Amino acid sequence: MSTASSPGTDAPVERRGLSPRQRAQRSRWIQYGVLVVVVVVAAVSADWGQIVSVFFKPEFIKSTFEDGILQALVKTIEYTAGAFVIGLLGGTLLALMKLSQVGPYRWIATAYIEFFRGLPAIVVFIAFSLLPLAFEGLTIPWDPYGVVWLALGIVASAYMAEVIRAGIQAVPRGQVEAARSLGMPAGLAMRKIVLPQAFRIVLPPLTNDLILLVKDSSLVFMIGVAADGYELTGFGRDLANTYSNLTPIVVCGFCYLLITLPLGILARRLEARTARTR
C-alpha cells in the first residue's frame, strides 16, 4: 500500500527553527542570566566586613576630608590645566612642523612624537627630577608647578600633535585654495581658516587627552613635592601609610571620578554634536 501523498494533497510542512530575532532575544537572556549568577556568587562569597574595614572605614573617610583632600583635588586640577595648555601649544606647533614642506622640520617633529609617545610618562618625570643634577645651576621656575607642567606637557604634546595634525588634514583643501586665490597668505589662511575648523573637529579627542592628563598627574609623587603640593594620589598614599588603611586611596579614587566622569560625558556629547554637524 503506497504512503505517498497524492499530487493534489499538500505536503507536510517541516518544523521551522527559531527566527533570527528570537535567537538574539534568547542570547540576551542567557547573557543576563550569566551576569546575575556572577554577581550573586561574588556578593555571597565576598567578606563584606573585611571590605568595609579595609576600603570604606567611615572614620577614615571623615578624616580624609578633614585632613585636606579638597586642597589636593585643587592641586590636581591646577597641575592638569597647566600641562594641558603646554601640551596644546606644543602639539599645535609639532603638528604644523610635521605638515611643513621643510624636511628638517618634519624630521624633528616625527622624531619628537615617536620618542615621547614611546616613553612611559613616569620615565619623563624621573628624568625631569634629575635635570638639576645633570645641569648644575638649572632651576625650573614656579616649583613644583613648572616641573609638573613641563613633564606632563611634553608627553601630552606628542599625543596631541597627531590629533591636531589629523584635524588639519580633515579640513577641506578647497577652502585653503579659495583663500589663497583671494590673495590671503598661507600663514594667515592657516590661522584664520584651517586651525579654527581643525580644533572644532578634534575637540572630542582632545577632551579624552585631558582625561588622560588628569590620571597622569598622579605621577607627581615621583618628584617628591612637599605636603602642601600633594595631588590626590600623593595625598591618599600618605594618609594610607599613616592610617595603615586603604580607605584614603579609595576616597581619592572617587575624587578622580568627580573630574573624569563629567569630562567623559562632555566628550561623548561633543562627538555626537560633531557627527550631527557633519
Coordinates of C-alpha atoms in Angstrom, one line a residue:
M1 CA 0.0 0.0 0.0
S2 CA 1.6 3.3 -1.1
T3 CA 2.1 6.1 1.5
A4 CA 3.0 8.8 -1.0
S5 CA 0.7 11.7 -0.9
S6 CA -1.4 12.4 -4.0
P7 CA -0.3 15.2 -6.3
G8 CA -3.2 17.4 -5.1
T9 CA -2.5 16.9 -1.4
D10 CA -0.4 19.5 0.4
A11 CA 2.9 18.0 1.6
P12 CA 3.6 18.1 5.4
V13 CA 5.2 21.4 6.5
E14 CA 8.6 20.9 8.1
R15 CA 9.0 22.4 11.6
R16 CA 10.9 25.6 11.4
G17 CA 13.6 26.7 13.8
L18 CA 13.8 30.0 15.8
S19 CA 13.8 33.2 13.8
P20 CA 16.9 35.5 14.0
R21 CA 15.1 37.8 16.3
Q22 CA 14.1 35.0 18.7
R23 CA 17.7 33.7 18.7
A24 CA 19.0 37.2 19.5
Q25 CA 16.5 37.5 22.3
R26 CA 17.4 34.1 23.7
S27 CA 21.1 35.1 23.6
R28 CA 20.4 38.3 25.5
W29 CA 18.5 36.4 28.2
I30 CA 21.4 33.9 28.6
Q31 CA 23.8 36.7 29.0
Y32 CA 21.6 38.4 31.6
G33 CA 21.4 35.1 33.4
V34 CA 25.2 34.6 33.4
L35 CA 25.7 38.2 34.7
V36 CA 23.2 37.7 37.5
V37 CA 24.9 34.4 38.5
V38 CA 28.3 36.0 38.6
V39 CA 27.0 39.0 40.7
V40 CA 25.3 36.7 43.1
V41 CA 28.3 34.4 43.6
A42 CA 30.6 37.4 44.1
A43 CA 28.2 39.0 46.6
V44 CA 27.8 35.8 48.6
S45 CA 31.5 34.8 48.6
A46 CA 32.8 38.3 49.5
D47 CA 33.8 39.2 53.1
W48 CA 31.9 42.4 53.3
G49 CA 33.0 43.1 56.9
Q50 CA 36.7 43.0 55.8
I51 CA 36.0 45.0 52.6
V52 CA 34.4 47.8 54.7
S53 CA 37.1 47.7 57.3
V54 CA 39.9 47.9 54.7
F55 CA 38.5 50.1 51.9
F56 CA 35.5 52.0 53.3
K57 CA 36.1 52.6 57.0
P58 CA 33.8 55.5 58.0
E59 CA 36.1 57.3 60.5
F60 CA 38.9 57.3 57.9
I61 CA 36.6 58.7 55.2
K62 CA 35.8 61.6 57.6
S63 CA 39.5 62.1 58.5
T64 CA 40.5 62.2 54.8
F65 CA 38.2 65.1 54.2
E66 CA 39.3 66.9 57.4
D67 CA 43.0 66.5 56.5
G68 CA 42.5 68.5 53.3
I69 CA 41.6 66.3 50.4
L70 CA 39.9 69.2 48.7
Q71 CA 43.2 71.1 48.6
A72 CA 44.7 68.0 46.9
L73 CA 41.8 68.0 44.4
V74 CA 42.5 71.6 43.6
K75 CA 46.2 70.8 43.1
T76 CA 45.3 68.0 40.7
I77 CA 43.2 70.4 38.6
E78 CA 46.0 73.0 38.6
Y79 CA 48.6 70.5 37.5
T80 CA 46.3 69.2 34.8
A81 CA 45.3 72.6 33.5
G82 CA 48.8 73.9 33.1
A83 CA 50.0 70.7 31.5
F84 CA 47.1 70.8 29.0
V85 CA 47.9 74.3 27.9
I86 CA 51.6 73.4 27.4
G87 CA 50.6 70.2 25.6
L88 CA 48.1 72.0 23.4
L89 CA 50.6 74.7 22.3
G90 CA 53.4 72.2 21.8
G91 CA 51.1 69.8 20.0
T92 CA 49.9 72.5 17.6
L93 CA 53.5 73.5 16.8
L94 CA 54.5 69.9 16.3
A95 CA 51.5 69.3 14.0
L96 CA 52.4 72.3 11.9
M97 CA 56.0 71.2 11.7
K98 CA 55.1 67.7 10.7
L99 CA 52.9 69.1 7.8
S100 CA 55.6 71.5 6.8
Q101 CA 57.3 71.4 3.4
V102 CA 60.6 71.9 5.1
G103 CA 62.2 68.5 5.5
P104 CA 64.2 69.1 8.8
Y105 CA 61.0 70.4 10.5
R106 CA 59.2 67.2 9.6
W107 CA 62.1 65.0 10.7
I108 CA 62.4 66.8 14.1
A109 CA 58.6 66.7 14.7
T110 CA 58.4 63.0 13.8
A111 CA 61.4 62.1 16.0
Y112 CA 59.9 64.0 18.9
I113 CA 56.5 62.5 18.6
E114 CA 57.7 58.9 18.2
F115 CA 60.2 59.3 21.1
F116 CA 57.9 60.7 23.7
R117 CA 54.9 58.6 22.7
G118 CA 57.1 55.5 23.2
L119 CA 58.3 56.6 26.7
P120 CA 56.2 56.0 29.8
A121 CA 55.3 59.2 31.5
I122 CA 56.9 58.1 34.7
V123 CA 60.3 57.9 32.9
V124 CA 59.9 61.6 31.8
F125 CA 59.1 62.6 35.4
I126 CA 62.2 60.8 36.7
A127 CA 64.3 62.5 34.0
F128 CA 63.0 65.9 35.0
S129 CA 63.7 65.3 38.7
L130 CA 67.3 64.5 37.7
L131 CA 67.8 67.6 35.5
P132 CA 69.3 69.7 38.3
L133 CA 71.9 67.0 38.9
A134 CA 72.8 66.9 35.2
F135 CA 72.9 70.6 34.7
E136 CA 74.4 72.4 37.7
G137 CA 72.5 75.6 38.5
L138 CA 69.5 74.8 36.4
T139 CA 66.2 75.8 38.0
I140 CA 62.7 75.4 36.6
P141 CA 60.5 78.3 37.7
W142 CA 57.3 78.1 39.7
D143 CA 58.3 74.9 41.5
P144 CA 56.7 72.5 41.7
Y145 CA 54.2 73.6 39.1
G146 CA 56.9 74.3 36.4
V147 CA 58.3 70.8 36.7
V148 CA 54.9 69.1 36.6
W149 CA 53.6 71.2 33.8
L150 CA 56.7 70.6 31.6
A151 CA 56.9 66.9 32.3
L152 CA 53.2 66.3 31.6
G153 CA 53.0 68.8 28.8
I154 CA 56.0 67.3 26.9
V155 CA 54.3 63.9 26.9
A156 CA 50.9 65.3 26.1
S157 CA 52.1 67.4 23.2
A158 CA 53.4 64.2 21.4
Y159 CA 49.9 62.7 21.6
M160 CA 48.0 65.9 20.8
A161 CA 50.2 66.6 17.8
E162 CA 48.9 63.6 16.0
V163 CA 45.3 64.5 16.9
I164 CA 45.7 68.1 15.7
R165 CA 47.5 67.0 12.5
A166 CA 44.6 64.7 11.7
G167 CA 42.2 67.6 12.3
I168 CA 44.1 69.9 10.0
Q169 CA 44.1 67.4 7.2
A170 CA 40.4 66.8 7.7
V171 CA 39.7 70.5 6.7
P172 CA 38.6 70.5 3.0
R173 CA 41.6 71.6 0.9
G174 CA 39.3 73.7 -1.3
Q175 CA 38.8 76.2 1.5
V176 CA 42.5 76.9 1.7
E177 CA 42.8 77.1 -2.1
A178 CA 39.8 79.6 -2.2
A179 CA 41.5 81.7 0.5
R180 CA 44.8 81.7 -1.4
S181 CA 43.1 82.6 -4.6
L182 CA 41.7 85.7 -2.9
G183 CA 45.3 86.8 -2.0
M184 CA 45.4 85.6 1.6
P185 CA 48.9 84.5 2.7
A186 CA 49.4 80.8 3.6
G187 CA 50.1 81.6 7.3
L188 CA 47.0 83.8 7.6
A189 CA 44.8 81.2 5.9
M190 CA 46.2 78.6 8.4
R191 CA 45.4 80.8 11.4
K192 CA 42.0 82.2 10.3
I193 CA 40.5 79.3 8.3
V194 CA 42.2 75.9 8.9
L195 CA 43.1 75.9 12.6
P196 CA 39.6 77.1 13.9
Q197 CA 37.9 74.3 11.9
A198 CA 40.6 71.7 12.9
F199 CA 40.2 72.4 16.6
R200 CA 36.4 72.1 16.2
I201 CA 36.9 68.7 14.6
V202 CA 39.4 67.4 17.2
L203 CA 37.7 68.8 20.3
P204 CA 36.3 65.4 21.4
P205 CA 39.6 63.5 21.2
L206 CA 41.4 66.5 22.9
T207 CA 38.9 66.1 25.7
N208 CA 39.9 62.5 26.0
D209 CA 43.6 63.6 26.2
L210 CA 42.6 65.9 29.0
I211 CA 41.1 62.9 30.9
L212 CA 44.4 61.0 30.4
L213 CA 46.3 64.1 31.8
V214 CA 44.1 64.1 34.9
K215 CA 45.2 60.5 35.6
D216 CA 48.8 61.1 34.6
S217 CA 49.0 63.9 37.2
S218 CA 49.1 61.1 39.8
L219 CA 52.8 60.7 38.9
V220 CA 53.7 64.0 40.7
F221 CA 54.8 62.0 43.7
M222 CA 57.9 60.9 41.7
I223 CA 59.4 64.4 42.0
G224 CA 59.0 64.5 45.8
V225 CA 56.9 67.6 46.3
A226 CA 56.1 69.0 49.8
A227 CA 52.9 68.0 51.6
D228 CA 51.2 71.3 50.6
G229 CA 51.9 70.4 46.9
Y230 CA 50.3 66.9 47.1
E231 CA 47.8 66.0 44.4
L232 CA 45.2 63.3 45.0
T233 CA 47.4 60.2 44.7
G234 CA 50.2 61.6 46.8
F235 CA 47.8 62.8 49.4
G236 CA 45.9 59.5 49.5
R237 CA 49.1 57.4 49.7
D238 CA 50.5 59.5 52.5
L239 CA 47.3 59.1 54.6
A240 CA 47.1 55.4 53.8
N241 CA 50.6 54.9 55.2
T242 CA 49.6 57.0 58.2
Y243 CA 46.4 55.0 58.9
S244 CA 47.7 51.7 57.6
N245 CA 44.4 51.5 55.8
L246 CA 43.4 51.9 52.1
T247 CA 40.3 54.0 52.7
P248 CA 42.1 57.3 51.8
I249 CA 43.2 55.8 48.5
V250 CA 39.6 54.8 47.7
V251 CA 38.3 58.3 48.6
C252 CA 40.9 59.9 46.3
G253 CA 39.9 57.5 43.5
F254 CA 36.3 58.8 43.8
C255 CA 37.6 62.3 43.6
Y256 CA 39.3 61.5 40.3
L257 CA 35.9 60.3 39.1
L258 CA 34.4 63.7 40.0
I259 CA 36.8 65.1 37.4
T260 CA 36.9 62.4 34.7
L261 CA 33.2 61.4 34.5
P262 CA 31.9 64.9 33.6
L263 CA 34.8 65.2 31.1
G264 CA 33.8 61.8 29.6
I265 CA 30.2 62.9 29.3
L266 CA 31.3 66.2 27.7
A267 CA 33.5 64.2 25.2
R268 CA 30.6 62.0 24.1
R269 CA 28.3 65.0 23.7
L270 CA 30.9 66.8 21.6
E271 CA 31.3 63.7 19.4
A272 CA 27.5 63.4 18.9
R273 CA 27.3 67.1 18.0
T274 CA 30.2 66.8 15.6
A275 CA 28.5 63.8 14.0
R276 CA 25.3 65.7 13.6
T277 CA 27.1 68.7 12.1
R278 CA 28.8 66.5 9.5

